[in-house]
Short mmCIF file of C-alpha atoms in Angstrom, two decimals:
data_model
loop_
_atom_site.label_atom_id
_atom_site.label_comp_id
_atom_site.label_asym_id
_atom_site.label_seq_id
_atom_site.Cartn_x
_atom_site.Cartn_y
_atom_site.Cartn_z
CA UNK J 1194 6.81 15.01 -41.13
CA UNK J 1195 8.98 16.08 -38.23
CA UNK J 1196 6.49 18.72 -37.17
CA UNK J 1197 3.83 16.06 -37.24
CA UNK J 1198 5.73 13.82 -34.80
CA UNK J 1199 6.38 16.73 -32.48
CA UNK J 1200 2.68 17.48 -32.44
CA UNK J 1201 1.90 13.84 -31.77
CA UNK J 1202 4.33 13.72 -28.87
CA UNK J 1203 2.84 16.91 -27.49
CA UNK J 1204 -0.70 15.57 -27.77
CA UNK J 1205 0.22 12.28 -26.10
CA UNK J 1206 2.10 13.99 -23.30
CA UNK J 1207 -0.83 16.33 -22.79
CA UNK J 1208 -3.27 13.45 -22.55
CA UNK J 1209 -1.14 11.62 -19.98
CA UNK J 1210 -0.83 14.86 -18.04
CA UNK J 1211 -4.60 15.44 -17.99
CA UNK J 1212 -5.31 11.95 -16.70
CA UNK J 1213 -2.66 12.41 -14.01
CA UNK J 1214 -4.28 15.72 -13.14
CA UNK J 1215 -7.64 13.97 -12.73
CA UNK J 1216 -6.05 11.36 -10.46
CA UNK J 1217 -4.02 13.75 -8.32
CA UNK J 1218 -5.77 17.12 -8.27
CA UNK J 1219 -8.28 16.17 -5.53
CA UNK J 1220 -5.58 14.68 -3.29
CA UNK J 1221 -3.20 17.60 -3.81
CA UNK J 1222 -5.87 20.25 -3.26
CA UNK J 1223 -6.89 18.50 -0.08
CA UNK J 1224 -3.24 18.42 0.98
CA UNK J 1225 -2.91 22.17 0.48
CA UNK J 1226 -6.10 22.90 2.40
CA UNK J 1227 -5.13 20.52 5.19
CA UNK J 1228 -2.50 23.11 6.16
CA UNK J 1229 -5.06 25.90 6.58
CA UNK J 1230 -7.81 26.64 9.04
CA UNK J 1231 -10.33 26.43 6.22
CA UNK J 1232 -13.26 24.03 6.57
CA UNK J 1233 -13.98 23.79 2.88
CA UNK J 1234 -12.01 23.85 -0.33
CA UNK J 1235 -12.08 27.21 -2.10
CA UNK J 1236 -12.25 29.38 0.98
CA UNK J 1237 -8.89 31.02 1.64
CA UNK J 1238 -7.80 31.02 5.26
CA UNK J 1239 -4.55 31.34 7.15
CA UNK J 1240 -1.86 28.68 7.45
CA UNK J 1241 -2.51 26.36 10.37
CA UNK J 1242 -1.33 23.03 11.71
CA UNK J 1243 -4.54 22.60 13.67
CA UNK J 1244 -5.65 19.59 11.58
CA UNK J 1245 -2.40 17.76 12.20
CA UNK J 1246 -2.56 18.47 15.92
CA UNK J 1247 -6.13 17.16 16.04
CA UNK J 1248 -5.12 14.11 14.02
CA UNK J 1249 -2.29 13.10 16.31
CA UNK J 1250 -3.82 14.06 19.66
CA UNK J 1251 -7.43 12.88 19.41
CA UNK J 1252 -7.51 9.38 20.95
CA UNK J 1253 -10.43 8.36 18.76
CA UNK J 1254 -8.37 9.09 15.64
CA UNK J 1255 -5.04 7.69 16.81
CA UNK J 1256 -6.72 4.48 18.04
CA UNK J 1257 -8.42 4.06 14.71
CA UNK J 1258 -5.18 4.57 12.78
CA UNK J 1259 -3.14 2.22 15.00
CA UNK J 1260 -5.93 -0.36 14.94
CA UNK J 1261 -5.98 -0.30 11.14
CA UNK J 1262 -2.20 -0.68 10.93
CA UNK J 1263 -2.09 -3.55 13.45
CA UNK J 1264 -4.94 -5.32 11.71
CA UNK J 1265 -3.19 -4.95 8.35
CA UNK J 1266 0.18 -6.18 9.62
CA UNK J 1267 -1.33 -9.03 11.63
CA UNK J 1268 -3.56 -10.29 8.85
CA UNK J 1269 -0.74 -9.89 6.34
CA UNK J 1270 1.63 -12.01 8.45
CA UNK J 1271 -0.94 -14.81 8.82
CA UNK J 1272 -1.93 -14.54 5.17
CA UNK J 1273 1.70 -14.67 4.05
CA UNK J 1274 2.42 -17.78 6.11
CA UNK J 1275 -0.71 -19.57 4.93
CA UNK J 1276 -0.47 -18.46 1.32
CA UNK J 1277 3.21 -19.33 0.97
CA UNK J 1278 2.82 -22.76 2.54
CA UNK J 1279 -0.26 -23.29 0.42
CA UNK J 1280 1.59 -22.42 -2.77
CA UNK J 1281 4.52 -24.74 -1.99
CA UNK J 1282 2.16 -27.52 -0.94
CA UNK J 1283 -0.11 -27.10 -3.95
CA UNK J 1284 2.83 -27.10 -6.37
CA UNK J 1285 4.13 -30.45 -5.13
CA UNK J 1286 0.74 -32.08 -4.59
CA UNK J 1287 -1.12 -34.39 -6.87
CA UNK J 1288 -2.90 -32.70 -9.70
CA UNK J 1289 -6.37 -33.06 -8.22
CA UNK J 1290 -5.37 -31.65 -4.83
CA UNK J 1291 -3.46 -28.86 -6.49
CA UNK J 1292 -6.36 -27.81 -8.71
CA UNK J 1293 -8.72 -28.00 -5.73
CA UNK J 1294 -6.59 -25.47 -3.85
CA UNK J 1295 -6.04 -23.28 -6.91
CA UNK J 1296 -9.74 -23.16 -7.69
CA UNK J 1297 -10.83 -22.30 -4.16
CA UNK J 1298 -8.01 -19.77 -4.01
CA UNK J 1299 -9.51 -18.01 -7.02
CA UNK J 1300 -12.89 -17.48 -5.34
CA UNK J 1301 -12.06 -14.53 -3.05
CA UNK J 1302 -9.99 -13.02 -5.87
CA UNK J 1303 -12.86 -12.77 -8.34
CA UNK J 1304 -15.62 -12.44 -5.76
CA UNK J 1305 -17.03 -9.07 -4.76
CA UNK J 1306 -15.77 -8.02 -1.33
CA UNK J 1307 -19.34 -7.40 -0.22
CA UNK J 1308 -20.16 -11.04 -0.80
CA UNK J 1309 -16.95 -12.31 0.83
CA UNK J 1310 -17.57 -10.17 3.92
CA UNK J 1311 -21.26 -11.01 4.15
CA UNK J 1312 -20.70 -14.76 3.75
CA UNK J 1313 -17.99 -14.86 6.42
CA UNK J 1314 -20.23 -12.86 8.74
CA UNK J 1315 -23.09 -15.31 8.18
CA UNK J 1316 -20.94 -18.39 8.85
CA UNK J 1317 -18.92 -17.16 11.82
CA UNK J 1318 -21.27 -14.76 13.53
CA UNK J 1319 -24.76 -16.00 12.71
CA UNK J 1320 -24.26 -19.76 12.38
CA UNK J 1321 -21.32 -20.40 14.71
CA UNK J 1322 -22.15 -17.58 17.14
CA UNK J 1323 -18.58 -16.32 17.35
CA UNK J 1324 -18.78 -12.84 18.82
CA UNK J 1325 -17.57 -10.03 16.60
CA UNK J 1326 -15.99 -8.52 19.72
CA UNK J 1327 -13.46 -11.38 19.71
CA UNK J 1328 -11.93 -9.95 16.49
CA UNK J 1329 -11.88 -13.51 15.11
CA UNK J 1330 -14.36 -12.80 12.30
CA UNK J 1331 -12.51 -9.60 11.36
CA UNK J 1332 -9.06 -11.23 11.22
CA UNK J 1333 -10.45 -14.31 9.48
CA UNK J 1334 -12.10 -12.05 6.92
CA UNK J 1335 -8.97 -10.06 6.22
CA UNK J 1336 -6.81 -13.17 5.97
CA UNK J 1337 -9.35 -14.63 3.53
CA UNK J 1338 -9.09 -11.45 1.49
CA UNK J 1339 -5.27 -11.38 1.46
CA UNK J 1340 -3.97 -14.97 1.48
CA UNK J 1341 -5.11 -15.79 -2.08
CA UNK J 1342 -3.05 -12.89 -3.40
CA UNK J 1343 0.02 -14.10 -1.52
CA UNK J 1344 -0.57 -17.53 -3.04
CA UNK J 1345 -0.78 -15.97 -6.50
CA UNK J 1346 2.39 -13.95 -6.10
CA UNK J 1347 4.43 -16.85 -4.69
CA UNK J 1348 3.27 -19.48 -7.21
CA UNK J 1349 5.08 -18.08 -10.29
CA UNK J 1350 8.35 -18.01 -8.31
CA UNK J 1351 8.01 -21.67 -7.43
CA UNK J 1352 7.26 -22.51 -11.05
CA UNK J 1353 10.37 -20.64 -12.21
CA UNK J 1354 12.56 -22.38 -9.66
CA UNK J 1355 15.13 -24.91 -10.78
CA UNK J 1356 13.86 -28.10 -9.14
CA UNK J 1357 17.17 -29.90 -9.46
CA UNK J 1358 18.75 -27.70 -6.78
CA UNK J 1359 16.34 -29.11 -4.21
CA UNK J 1360 17.18 -32.64 -5.35
CA UNK J 1361 20.88 -31.80 -5.16
CA UNK J 1362 20.48 -30.62 -1.56
CA UNK J 1363 18.77 -33.89 -0.70
CA UNK J 1364 21.51 -35.89 -2.43
CA UNK J 1365 24.09 -33.96 -0.43
CA UNK J 1366 22.40 -35.11 2.76
CA UNK J 1367 20.05 -32.28 3.69
CA UNK J 1368 16.78 -33.28 5.32
CA UNK J 1369 13.69 -32.29 3.29
CA UNK J 1370 12.91 -29.57 5.82
CA UNK J 1371 16.45 -28.15 5.74
CA UNK J 1372 16.45 -28.27 1.95
CA UNK J 1373 13.17 -26.37 1.94
CA UNK J 1374 14.46 -23.76 4.34
CA UNK J 1375 17.91 -23.31 2.84
CA UNK J 1376 17.19 -23.86 -0.83
CA UNK J 1377 13.55 -23.35 -1.74
CA UNK J 1378 12.56 -20.43 0.50
CA UNK J 1379 15.48 -18.15 -0.49
CA UNK J 1380 14.54 -18.55 -4.14
CA UNK J 1381 10.93 -17.55 -3.63
CA UNK J 1382 11.58 -14.67 -1.22
CA UNK J 1383 10.78 -11.94 -3.79
CA UNK J 1384 7.36 -13.50 -4.29
CA UNK J 1385 6.79 -13.74 -0.55
CA UNK J 1386 7.76 -10.10 -0.01
CA UNK J 1387 5.54 -8.78 -2.79
CA UNK J 1388 2.74 -11.03 -1.53
CA UNK J 1389 3.13 -9.55 1.93
CA UNK J 1390 3.14 -5.99 0.60
CA UNK J 1391 0.04 -6.74 -1.44
CA UNK J 1392 -1.66 -8.23 1.62
CA UNK J 1393 -0.93 -5.10 3.67
CA UNK J 1394 -2.31 -2.75 1.02
CA UNK J 1395 -5.42 -4.89 0.49
CA UNK J 1396 -6.16 -4.93 4.20
CA UNK J 1397 -5.53 -1.19 4.54
CA UNK J 1398 -7.88 -0.44 1.66
CA UNK J 1399 -10.69 -2.78 2.67
CA UNK J 1400 -14.05 -1.44 3.69
CA UNK J 1401 -16.66 -4.14 3.11
CA UNK J 1402 -15.13 -7.06 4.95
CA UNK J 1403 -14.38 -4.92 7.99
CA UNK J 1404 -17.87 -3.46 7.84
CA UNK J 1405 -19.53 -6.88 8.10
CA UNK J 1406 -17.18 -8.49 10.62
CA UNK J 1407 -15.71 -5.81 12.89
CA UNK J 1408 -16.57 -5.28 16.57
CA UNK J 1409 -18.98 -2.38 17.07
CA UNK J 1410 -16.43 -0.21 18.86
CA UNK J 1411 -13.55 -0.84 16.46
CA UNK J 1412 -13.01 1.18 13.31
CA UNK J 1413 -10.60 0.90 10.42
CA UNK J 1414 -9.66 4.00 8.47
CA UNK J 1415 -12.17 3.13 5.77
CA UNK J 1416 -15.14 2.46 8.04
CA UNK J 1417 -14.30 5.53 10.10
CA UNK J 1418 -13.99 7.85 7.11
CA UNK J 1419 -17.21 6.59 5.54
CA UNK J 1420 -19.09 7.22 8.79
CA UNK J 1421 -17.41 10.57 9.34
CA UNK J 1422 -18.46 11.86 5.92
CA UNK J 1423 -22.07 11.14 6.79
CA UNK J 1424 -21.93 13.14 10.00
CA UNK J 1425 -20.78 16.73 9.60
CA UNK J 1426 -18.39 17.31 12.47
CA UNK J 1427 -15.95 19.74 10.87
CA UNK J 1428 -12.93 19.31 13.15
CA UNK J 1429 -12.91 15.58 12.42
CA UNK J 1430 -13.63 16.15 8.75
CA UNK J 1431 -10.64 18.44 8.27
CA UNK J 1432 -8.40 16.27 10.45
CA UNK J 1433 -9.10 13.51 7.93
CA UNK J 1434 -7.72 15.78 5.22
CA UNK J 1435 -4.50 15.77 7.21
CA UNK J 1436 -4.67 11.96 7.42
CA UNK J 1437 -5.13 11.74 3.66
CA UNK J 1438 -2.07 13.96 3.19
CA UNK J 1439 0.04 11.89 5.59
CA UNK J 1440 -0.90 8.65 3.84
CA UNK J 1441 -0.21 10.22 0.46
CA UNK J 1442 3.26 11.29 1.60
CA UNK J 1443 4.00 7.82 3.03
CA UNK J 1444 2.97 6.18 -0.25
CA UNK J 1445 5.14 8.63 -2.22
CA UNK J 1446 8.13 7.92 0.02
CA UNK J 1447 7.69 4.15 -0.20
CA UNK J 1448 7.37 4.26 -3.98
CA UNK J 1449 10.42 6.53 -4.25
CA UNK J 1450 12.37 4.20 -1.97
CA UNK J 1451 11.48 1.13 -4.04
CA UNK J 1452 12.41 2.94 -7.24
CA UNK J 1453 15.73 4.20 -5.95
CA UNK J 1454 16.66 0.76 -4.69
CA UNK J 1455 15.63 -0.87 -7.93
CA UNK J 1456 17.64 1.73 -9.88
CA UNK J 1457 20.72 1.12 -7.80
CA UNK J 1458 20.35 -2.60 -8.20
CA UNK J 1459 19.94 -2.18 -11.93
CA UNK J 1460 23.13 -0.14 -12.09
CA UNK J 1461 25.01 -2.81 -10.18
CA UNK J 1462 23.50 -5.47 -12.38
CA UNK J 1463 24.40 -3.40 -15.42
CA UNK J 1464 28.03 -3.17 -14.36
CA UNK J 1465 28.07 -6.84 -13.57
CA UNK J 1466 26.38 -7.58 -16.87
CA UNK J 1467 28.87 -5.54 -18.88
CA UNK J 1468 31.76 -7.40 -17.35
CA UNK J 1469 30.17 -10.66 -18.29
CA UNK J 1470 29.29 -9.58 -21.77
CA UNK J 1471 26.18 -7.46 -21.45
CA UNK J 1472 23.68 -9.95 -20.06
CA UNK J 1473 21.29 -9.28 -17.24
CA UNK J 1474 19.77 -5.93 -18.10
CA UNK J 1475 16.11 -5.20 -17.94
CA UNK J 1476 15.53 -7.60 -15.10
CA UNK J 1477 14.03 -4.86 -13.02
CA UNK J 1478 10.91 -4.42 -15.08
CA UNK J 1479 10.16 -8.08 -14.99
CA UNK J 1480 10.67 -8.15 -11.28
CA UNK J 1481 8.42 -5.18 -10.79
CA UNK J 1482 5.64 -6.42 -12.92
CA UNK J 1483 5.53 -9.99 -11.61
CA UNK P 755 6.67 -37.94 11.34
CA UNK P 756 8.07 -37.91 7.87
CA UNK P 757 8.13 -34.42 6.48
CA UNK P 758 6.97 -33.89 2.95
CA UNK P 759 6.48 -30.75 0.92
CA UNK P 760 2.96 -31.77 0.04
CA UNK P 761 1.84 -31.60 3.65
CA UNK P 762 2.64 -27.88 3.69
CA UNK P 763 -0.48 -27.36 1.64
CA UNK P 764 -2.76 -28.92 4.24
CA UNK P 765 -3.20 -25.88 6.52
CA UNK P 766 -4.06 -23.69 3.57
CA UNK P 767 -6.46 -26.27 2.15
CA UNK P 768 -8.20 -26.49 5.53
CA UNK P 769 -8.28 -22.71 5.72
CA UNK P 770 -9.85 -22.42 2.25
CA UNK P 771 -12.48 -25.01 3.12
CA UNK P 772 -13.33 -23.24 6.38
CA UNK P 773 -13.37 -19.65 5.17
CA UNK P 774 -14.12 -19.84 1.46
CA UNK P 775 -16.07 -23.01 0.74
CA UNK P 776 -18.07 -23.26 3.98
CA UNK P 777 -19.31 -19.64 3.88
CA UNK P 778 -20.52 -20.16 0.32
CA UNK P 779 -22.40 -23.31 1.28
CA UNK P 780 -23.99 -21.53 4.23
CA UNK P 781 -24.89 -18.67 1.92
CA UNK P 782 -26.64 -21.06 -0.46
CA UNK P 783 -28.48 -22.67 2.46
CA UNK P 784 -29.64 -19.34 3.87
CA UNK P 785 -30.71 -18.08 0.47
CA UNK P 786 -33.22 -20.90 0.10
CA UNK P 787 -34.56 -21.06 3.64
CA UNK P 788 -36.68 -18.78 5.79
CA UNK P 789 -36.35 -17.79 9.44
CA UNK P 790 -37.72 -21.15 10.56
CA UNK P 791 -35.13 -23.05 8.53
CA UNK P 792 -37.71 -24.31 6.04
CA UNK P 793 -36.93 -24.56 2.35
CA UNK P 794 -38.41 -21.69 0.40
CA UNK P 795 -38.14 -19.95 -2.94
CA UNK P 796 -39.59 -16.77 -1.48
CA UNK P 797 -36.26 -14.94 -1.40
CA UNK P 798 -35.71 -15.68 -5.06
CA UNK P 799 -39.25 -14.60 -5.95
CA UNK P 800 -38.99 -11.43 -3.94
CA UNK P 801 -35.93 -10.46 -5.94
CA UNK P 802 -37.20 -11.27 -9.41
CA UNK P 803 -40.80 -10.37 -8.69
CA UNK P 804 -40.13 -6.90 -7.33
CA UNK P 805 -39.74 -4.06 -9.85
CA UNK P 806 -37.62 -2.16 -7.32
CA UNK P 807 -34.94 -4.82 -7.00
CA UNK P 808 -34.99 -5.45 -10.74
CA UNK P 809 -34.54 -1.72 -11.17
CA UNK P 810 -31.55 -1.94 -8.84
CA UNK P 811 -30.06 -4.70 -10.98
CA UNK P 812 -30.58 -2.57 -14.07
CA UNK P 813 -29.15 0.56 -12.43
CA UNK P 814 -26.06 -1.41 -11.30
CA UNK P 815 -25.56 -2.64 -14.84
CA UNK P 816 -25.92 0.87 -16.21
CA UNK P 817 -23.39 2.31 -13.78
CA UNK P 818 -20.99 -0.58 -14.26
CA UNK P 819 -21.20 -0.41 -18.08
CA UNK P 820 -20.72 3.35 -18.29
CA UNK P 821 -17.89 3.29 -15.72
CA UNK P 822 -16.14 0.45 -17.55
CA UNK P 823 -16.40 2.22 -20.91
CA UNK P 824 -15.16 5.54 -19.49
CA UNK P 825 -12.27 3.76 -17.75
CA UNK P 826 -11.37 1.93 -20.94
CA UNK P 827 -11.48 5.11 -23.02
CA UNK P 828 -9.17 6.86 -20.57
CA UNK P 829 -6.91 3.94 -19.70
CA UNK P 830 -6.28 2.54 -23.16
CA UNK P 831 -4.64 5.69 -24.58
CA UNK P 832 -2.67 6.12 -21.36
CA UNK P 833 -1.36 2.56 -21.52
CA UNK P 834 -0.75 2.74 -25.26
CA UNK P 835 1.05 6.11 -25.25
CA UNK P 836 3.14 5.04 -22.31
CA UNK P 837 4.06 1.67 -23.80
CA UNK P 838 4.96 3.27 -27.15
CA UNK P 839 6.86 6.25 -25.79
CA UNK P 840 10.64 6.32 -25.70
CA UNK P 841 11.01 8.20 -22.42
CA UNK P 842 13.73 6.85 -20.19
CA UNK P 843 11.92 6.32 -16.93
CA UNK P 844 8.75 4.57 -17.96
CA UNK P 845 8.43 2.67 -14.70
CA UNK P 846 8.36 5.94 -12.79
CA UNK P 847 5.56 7.36 -14.93
CA UNK P 848 3.66 4.07 -14.70
CA UNK P 849 4.11 4.23 -10.93
CA UNK P 850 2.46 7.65 -10.95
CA UNK P 851 -0.62 6.17 -12.59
CA UNK P 852 -0.73 3.18 -10.29
CA UNK P 853 0.16 4.87 -7.00
CA UNK P 854 -3.41 5.99 -6.18
CA UNK P 855 -4.25 2.29 -5.71
CA UNK P 856 -2.25 2.35 -2.51
CA UNK P 857 -4.00 5.35 -1.01
CA UNK P 858 -7.08 4.43 0.99
CA UNK P 859 -10.08 4.67 -1.33
CA UNK P 860 -12.36 6.31 1.22
CA UNK P 861 -9.90 9.16 1.67
CA UNK P 862 -9.53 9.55 -2.08
CA UNK P 863 -13.30 9.69 -2.53
CA UNK P 864 -13.45 12.26 0.28
CA UNK P 865 -10.99 14.39 -1.68
CA UNK P 866 -13.00 13.94 -4.86
CA UNK P 867 -16.18 14.84 -3.04
CA UNK P 868 -14.73 18.12 -1.80
CA UNK P 869 -13.64 19.14 -5.27
CA UNK P 870 -16.92 18.05 -6.88
CA UNK P 871 -18.82 20.07 -4.29
CA UNK P 872 -16.90 23.18 -5.32
CA UNK P 873 -17.56 22.53 -9.01
CA UNK P 874 -21.19 21.40 -8.85
CA UNK P 875 -22.49 23.11 -5.74
CA UNK P 876 -25.09 20.55 -4.77
CA UNK P 877 -23.85 17.00 -5.32
CA UNK P 878 -27.34 15.55 -5.20
CA UNK P 879 -28.14 17.25 -8.52
CA UNK P 880 -26.06 14.86 -10.62
CA UNK P 881 -26.26 11.47 -8.91
CA UNK P 882 -25.51 9.26 -11.93
CA UNK P 883 -22.71 11.47 -13.22
CA UNK P 884 -21.09 11.62 -9.79
CA UNK P 885 -21.34 7.87 -9.35
CA UNK P 886 -19.53 7.35 -12.66
CA UNK P 887 -16.89 9.98 -11.87
CA UNK P 888 -16.35 8.48 -8.40
CA UNK P 889 -16.06 4.91 -9.67
CA UNK P 890 -13.76 5.98 -12.52
CA UNK P 891 -11.59 7.88 -10.09
CA UNK P 892 -11.44 4.86 -7.82
CA UNK P 893 -10.88 2.11 -10.41
CA UNK P 894 -8.92 3.76 -13.25
CA UNK P 895 -5.47 2.54 -12.06
CA UNK P 896 -6.79 -1.05 -12.03
CA UNK P 897 -7.62 -0.66 -15.73
CA UNK P 898 -4.35 1.04 -16.70
CA UNK P 899 -2.04 -1.56 -15.16
CA UNK P 900 -3.15 -4.74 -17.00
CA UNK P 901 -3.52 -2.79 -20.27
CA UNK P 902 0.02 -1.42 -19.98
CA UNK P 903 1.44 -4.84 -19.10
CA UNK P 904 -0.20 -6.44 -22.13
CA UNK P 905 0.57 -3.68 -24.64
CA UNK P 906 4.20 -3.33 -23.59
CA UNK P 907 4.71 -7.07 -24.08
CA UNK P 908 3.57 -6.95 -27.71
CA UNK P 909 6.53 -7.66 -29.97
CA UNK P 910 7.48 -4.43 -31.76
CA UNK P 911 8.62 -6.47 -34.76
CA UNK P 912 5.00 -7.36 -35.49
CA UNK P 913 4.12 -3.68 -35.86
CA UNK P 914 7.15 -3.06 -38.02
CA UNK P 915 6.28 -6.03 -40.18
CA UNK P 916 2.79 -4.64 -40.67
CA UNK P 917 4.23 -1.25 -41.63
CA UNK P 918 6.72 -2.84 -44.02
CA UNK P 919 3.89 -4.71 -45.65
CA UNK P 920 2.23 -1.38 -46.34
CA UNK P 921 -0.22 -0.90 -43.49
CA UNK P 922 -0.56 2.67 -42.25
CA UNK P 923 -0.53 3.60 -38.56
CA UNK P 924 -4.25 3.24 -38.16
CA UNK P 925 -4.42 -0.14 -39.80
CA UNK P 926 -1.42 -1.40 -37.82
CA UNK P 927 -3.15 -0.36 -34.65
CA UNK P 928 -6.51 -1.86 -35.55
CA UNK P 929 -5.22 -5.14 -36.97
CA UNK P 930 -2.11 -5.79 -34.88
CA UNK P 931 -1.92 -3.91 -31.60
CA UNK P 932 -5.61 -3.85 -30.67
CA UNK P 933 -6.28 -7.59 -31.19
CA UNK P 934 -3.11 -8.50 -29.30
CA UNK P 935 -4.09 -6.30 -26.38
CA UNK P 936 -7.45 -8.00 -25.89
CA UNK P 937 -6.25 -10.08 -22.89
CA UNK P 938 -5.36 -6.81 -21.15
CA UNK P 939 -8.75 -5.32 -22.00
CA UNK P 940 -10.53 -8.39 -20.66
CA UNK P 941 -8.58 -8.38 -17.42
CA UNK P 942 -9.02 -4.61 -17.01
CA UNK P 943 -12.76 -4.86 -17.62
CA UNK P 944 -13.10 -7.59 -15.03
CA UNK P 945 -11.19 -5.43 -12.54
CA UNK P 946 -13.64 -2.58 -13.00
CA UNK P 947 -17.03 -3.99 -13.92
CA UNK P 948 -17.76 -6.09 -10.83
CA UNK P 949 -16.58 -3.57 -8.24
CA UNK P 950 -18.64 -0.94 -10.05
CA UNK P 951 -21.76 -3.08 -9.56
CA UNK P 952 -21.13 -3.63 -5.88
CA UNK P 953 -19.08 -0.82 -4.33
CA UNK P 954 -21.99 1.13 -2.92
CA UNK P 955 -19.85 3.19 -0.58
CA UNK P 956 -18.70 5.36 -3.46
CA UNK P 957 -22.34 6.21 -4.15
CA UNK P 958 -23.12 6.76 -0.48
CA UNK P 959 -20.21 9.11 -0.03
CA UNK P 960 -21.22 11.15 -3.06
CA UNK P 961 -24.83 11.46 -1.87
CA UNK P 962 -26.28 9.16 -4.50
CA UNK P 963 -28.99 7.36 -2.56
CA UNK P 964 -30.03 5.04 -5.39
CA UNK P 965 -29.36 1.39 -4.62
CA UNK P 966 -26.95 -0.77 -6.55
CA UNK P 967 -26.56 -4.52 -5.98
CA UNK P 968 -24.10 -4.05 -3.14
CA UNK P 969 -26.42 -1.63 -1.33
CA UNK P 970 -29.11 -4.34 -1.25
CA UNK P 971 -26.79 -6.59 0.76
CA UNK P 972 -25.92 -3.65 2.98
CA UNK P 973 -29.56 -2.87 3.67
CA UNK P 974 -30.47 -6.50 4.39
CA UNK P 975 -27.45 -6.66 6.70
CA UNK P 976 -28.60 -3.54 8.54
CA UNK P 977 -32.09 -5.07 8.89
CA UNK P 978 -30.74 -8.44 10.17
CA UNK P 979 -32.34 -10.14 7.19
CA UNK P 980 -29.68 -12.82 6.59
CA UNK P 981 -31.85 -14.81 4.19
CA UNK P 982 -32.57 -11.90 1.88
CA UNK P 983 -28.94 -10.83 1.97
CA UNK P 984 -27.78 -14.36 1.17
CA UNK P 985 -30.04 -14.48 -1.86
CA UNK P 986 -28.61 -11.23 -3.23
CA UNK P 987 -25.08 -12.52 -2.56
CA UNK P 988 -25.92 -15.73 -4.40
CA UNK P 989 -27.31 -13.80 -7.36
CA UNK P 990 -24.15 -11.68 -7.42
CA UNK P 991 -22.05 -14.85 -7.25
CA UNK P 992 -23.97 -16.28 -10.19
CA UNK P 993 -23.32 -13.07 -12.15
CA UNK P 994 -19.64 -13.23 -11.24
CA UNK P 995 -19.47 -16.87 -12.37
CA UNK P 996 -21.07 -16.05 -15.71
CA UNK P 997 -18.76 -13.10 -16.11
CA UNK P 998 -15.67 -15.14 -15.25
CA UNK P 999 -16.67 -17.91 -17.64
CA UNK P 1000 -17.30 -15.37 -20.41
CA UNK P 1001 -14.00 -13.63 -19.95
CA UNK P 1002 -12.26 -16.90 -19.22
CA UNK P 1003 -9.87 -15.16 -16.87
CA UNK P 1004 -8.08 -18.04 -15.30
CA UNK P 1005 -5.00 -17.44 -13.21
CA UNK P 1006 -3.23 -14.84 -15.33
CA UNK P 1007 -3.36 -11.12 -14.64
CA UNK P 1008 -5.24 -10.87 -11.41
CA UNK P 1009 -4.11 -7.33 -11.07
CA UNK P 1010 -6.19 -6.27 -8.11
CA UNK P 1011 -4.01 -4.49 -5.63
CA UNK P 1012 -1.46 -4.33 -8.37
CA UNK P 1013 0.39 -7.10 -10.02
CA UNK P 1014 3.03 -4.50 -9.25
CA UNK P 1015 5.67 -4.70 -6.61
#
């Protein structure tokens, strides 16, 4: 019986490991080869930082990276403002207005990005003749992609909120606006932050919306990489390996940071909880999964 | 002016009308008109009357079905083993499975392409296989996350009750865990199936030149044929509507980009 469980554990662990290997092997191999002068995986060449130098000194590449980051941050800020206000407004509106917003909000979420991008291009560029060079279609497209997810991550927080605190603030003489700012917003901040983070990652990962709405001379990482893989310029190709490695490292660091912080908070909460009779554990998971 | 919380929703409502509703209406208008702005069914006929485009629809379905099944077969055990295991730092392991979501997909596919080239030599030899591998590689985390969330929420007492009542492991799984995890399966499938029908860049990057539904829009876009492209978009929208109605995925579990964080 015991042997059987050990085998089961081993089999399960092995399966998880193989799937992880599938997910990470390509990225890790590319990371290793990004530090060599090799132009293809498998060929063994000497250690070299050439790819990283190319990556950070070629204006074409640095412009593209900075452009992508600015676009992501800018669209995420607008999307977070709109989505948060929308969620608060929808929650306190009449049922019909609220379900109108919620339904429309769901469209970009379930829709294919190709269709979202194409339809925005048709409306803004073809019908309204707004030039793509103005960046308006691009930003509008990315905000349309991101705002609904901000809305969806803020809404549960508003629903969980204790509505009597807002009423209490009003009774104590706060204006509705002050009550909103001092009472409501602080309670939904976790939702706003995760909505913002989600918006940034969605914008960074987008290809289709940018493809259909971007100015001809502007590239995001995705549109650039897709074009670069079609052409066969090797210095650029291998510099992108370096980019992939840098992004991978940033993601690892961010994830580690979030985990460490959450762990510390859990420990503090745990201590706090023990003093007050063991309540308050396990909050982290819920917070993470929201 | 008197401030009210309701009025906060107005900018977002206006935004949704301008950038979600209006584009869809324009799309519908363009799909049923020609270059002179006259009403026509020609775009619809040219889609359903052309064996090539119907073939594209079929090929998209094939790729999407196979990708979804492969993702499910890989993701379900991962989610199940992880949810059932007693290791201390489950969130960290889950993070490992979800983290690829946050790395730019085009860079990840580039990495996959390099490794596939070493294994297969000429990528063009196995177009369908590569498309499925590429899509699976891209979308697997989106399947794992909702499955894990659902399975880990299942009350362990239910399983124990089943065992106490004499069910063996297999039966407990088939009659308790599996049925209760269906919402996760549904949401995972909807995260994978539609992108697999439309994300033509994965195919492009892996040298699969066969069209899927998304590529049709791309090619009409490249040819400045807004009317043809609108019709394909509308057909895709109709498919998405049917799919959403079938799966009934309302607000819950819209895990794209990670319900994480």
